[in-house]
Amino acid sequence: MPRIDLNSTALEAATYQDELALLELEFRSGEIYQYDGVPAQTYQALLMAESKGAYFHSHIRNRFAYAKIHPAKPKPGC
């Protein structure tokens, strides 16, 4: 499952497991979520989207079952 760095203000990176249709997204905040049942075409479209964040919000968020697997990075000074 190769990690693909994303040129996005909201998303840091993506990984995809085709055999499981599992998309893992790392956000700039440090949070990591896994989305289940994401078709390969949706993942490819995310990679090609001009705005990865906008594509995520309109085509992935609240459309697939998900689990948070890593909390946000602690803020400096906390």
PDB file of C-alpha atoms in Angstrom:
ATOM      1  CA  MET A   1       0.000   0.000   0.000  1.00  0.00           C
ATOM      2  CA  PRO A   2       2.164   2.913  -1.217  1.00  0.00           C
ATOM      3  CA  ARG A   3       1.728   6.299   0.458  1.00  0.00           C
ATOM      4  CA  ILE A   4       0.944   9.082  -2.009  1.00  0.00           C
ATOM      5  CA  ASP A   5       1.728  12.621  -0.880  1.00  0.00           C
ATOM      6  CA  LEU A   6      -1.074  14.981  -1.832  1.00  0.00           C
ATOM      7  CA  ASN A   7      -0.681  18.594  -2.899  1.00  0.00           C
ATOM      8  CA  SER A   8      -3.555  19.819  -0.748  1.00  0.00           C
ATOM      9  CA  THR A   9      -4.154  22.317   2.022  1.00  0.00           C
ATOM     10  CA  ALA A  10      -6.394  19.796   3.842  1.00  0.00           C
ATOM     11  CA  LEU A  11      -4.903  16.387   3.018  1.00  0.00           C
ATOM     12  CA  GLU A  12      -1.317  15.287   3.625  1.00  0.00           C
ATOM     13  CA  ALA A  13      -1.307  11.816   2.051  1.00  0.00           C
ATOM     14  CA  ALA A  14      -3.381   8.881   0.836  1.00  0.00           C
ATOM     15  CA  THR A  15      -2.926   5.137   0.665  1.00  0.00           C
ATOM     16  CA  TYR A  16      -5.262   2.656  -0.994  1.00  0.00           C
ATOM     17  CA  GLN A  17      -5.654  -1.121  -0.741  1.00  0.00           C
ATOM     18  CA  ASP A  18      -7.384  -2.234  -3.914  1.00  0.00           C
ATOM     19  CA  GLU A  19      -8.160  -5.774  -2.723  1.00  0.00           C
ATOM     20  CA  LEU A  20      -9.977  -4.364   0.341  1.00  0.00           C
ATOM     21  CA  ALA A  21     -11.313  -1.154  -1.259  1.00  0.00           C
ATOM     22  CA  LEU A  22      -9.778   0.609   1.754  1.00  0.00           C
ATOM     23  CA  LEU A  23      -8.738   4.255   1.524  1.00  0.00           C
ATOM     24  CA  GLU A  24      -6.576   5.747   4.245  1.00  0.00           C
ATOM     25  CA  LEU A  25      -6.299   9.533   4.404  1.00  0.00           C
ATOM     26  CA  GLU A  26      -3.880  11.530   6.501  1.00  0.00           C
ATOM     27  CA  PHE A  27      -5.018  15.078   7.141  1.00  0.00           C
ATOM     28  CA  ARG A  28      -2.728  18.068   7.683  1.00  0.00           C
ATOM     29  CA  SER A  29      -3.897  18.056  11.316  1.00  0.00           C
ATOM     30  CA  GLY A  30      -2.204  14.662  11.745  1.00  0.00           C
ATOM     31  CA  GLU A  31      -5.468  12.747  12.019  1.00  0.00           C
ATOM     32  CA  ILE A  32      -5.641   9.540   9.989  1.00  0.00           C
ATOM     33  CA  TYR A  33      -8.921   7.973   8.885  1.00  0.00           C
ATOM     34  CA  GLN A  34      -9.690   4.753   7.009  1.00  0.00           C
ATOM     35  CA  TYR A  35     -12.676   4.687   4.646  1.00  0.00           C
ATOM     36  CA  ASP A  36     -14.157   1.286   3.799  1.00  0.00           C
ATOM     37  CA  GLY A  37     -15.697   0.281   0.468  1.00  0.00           C
ATOM     38  CA  VAL A  38     -14.177   3.083  -1.600  1.00  0.00           C
ATOM     39  CA  PRO A  39     -14.074   2.093  -5.291  1.00  0.00           C
ATOM     40  CA  ALA A  40     -10.715   2.333  -7.059  1.00  0.00           C
ATOM     41  CA  GLN A  41     -12.212   4.891  -9.470  1.00  0.00           C
ATOM     42  CA  THR A  42     -13.058   7.178  -6.538  1.00  0.00           C
ATOM     43  CA  TYR A  43      -9.480   6.930  -5.261  1.00  0.00           C
ATOM     44  CA  GLN A  44      -8.070   7.657  -8.723  1.00  0.00           C
ATOM     45  CA  ALA A  45     -10.419  10.622  -9.128  1.00  0.00           C
ATOM     46  CA  LEU A  46      -9.230  11.980  -5.761  1.00  0.00           C
ATOM     47  CA  LEU A  47      -5.628  11.811  -6.957  1.00  0.00           C
ATOM     48  CA  MET A  48      -6.533  13.627 -10.190  1.00  0.00           C
ATOM     49  CA  ALA A  49      -8.796  16.258  -8.606  1.00  0.00           C
ATOM     50  CA  GLU A  50      -7.696  19.875  -8.843  1.00  0.00           C
ATOM     51  CA  SER A  51      -8.914  20.393  -5.261  1.00  0.00           C
ATOM     52  CA  LYS A  52      -8.374  17.242  -3.213  1.00  0.00           C
ATOM     53  CA  GLY A  53     -10.190  18.731  -0.209  1.00  0.00           C
ATOM     54  CA  ALA A  54     -13.256  19.685  -2.240  1.00  0.00           C
ATOM     55  CA  TYR A  55     -13.327  16.239  -3.871  1.00  0.00           C
ATOM     56  CA  PHE A  56     -13.059  14.583  -0.452  1.00  0.00           C
ATOM     57  CA  HIS A  57     -15.944  16.648   0.932  1.00  0.00           C
ATOM     58  CA  SER A  58     -18.260  15.984  -2.016  1.00  0.00           C
ATOM     59  CA  HIS A  59     -17.404  12.360  -2.908  1.00  0.00           C
ATOM     60  CA  ILE A  60     -15.948  10.594   0.144  1.00  0.00           C
ATOM     61  CA  ARG A  61     -16.877  12.293   3.422  1.00  0.00           C
ATOM     62  CA  ASN A  62     -20.134  10.940   4.885  1.00  0.00           C
ATOM     63  CA  ARG A  63     -20.482   8.479   1.974  1.00  0.00           C
ATOM     64  CA  PHE A  64     -18.384   5.589   3.280  1.00  0.00           C
ATOM     65  CA  ALA A  65     -17.981   3.866   6.625  1.00  0.00           C
ATOM     66  CA  TYR A  66     -14.884   5.190   8.354  1.00  0.00           C
ATOM     67  CA  ALA A  67     -12.733   4.810  11.433  1.00  0.00           C
ATOM     68  CA  LYS A  68     -10.294   7.242  12.999  1.00  0.00           C
ATOM     69  CA  ILE A  69      -7.039   5.364  13.466  1.00  0.00           C
ATOM     70  CA  HIS A  70      -4.734   8.136  14.663  1.00  0.00           C
ATOM     71  CA  PRO A  71      -5.471  11.276  16.658  1.00  0.00           C
ATOM     72  CA  ALA A  72      -4.327  14.755  15.683  1.00  0.00           C
ATOM     73  CA  LYS A  73      -0.763  15.832  16.374  1.00  0.00           C
ATOM     74  CA  PRO A  74      -0.449  17.677  19.672  1.00  0.00           C
ATOM     75  CA  LYS A  75      -0.225  21.437  19.288  1.00  0.00           C
ATOM     76  CA  PRO A  76       3.103  23.005  20.312  1.00  0.00           C
ATOM     77  CA  GLY A  77       3.062  24.143  23.921  1.00  0.00           C
ATOM     78  CA  CYS A  78       0.258  21.773  24.979  1.00  0.00           C
TER      79      CYS A  78
END
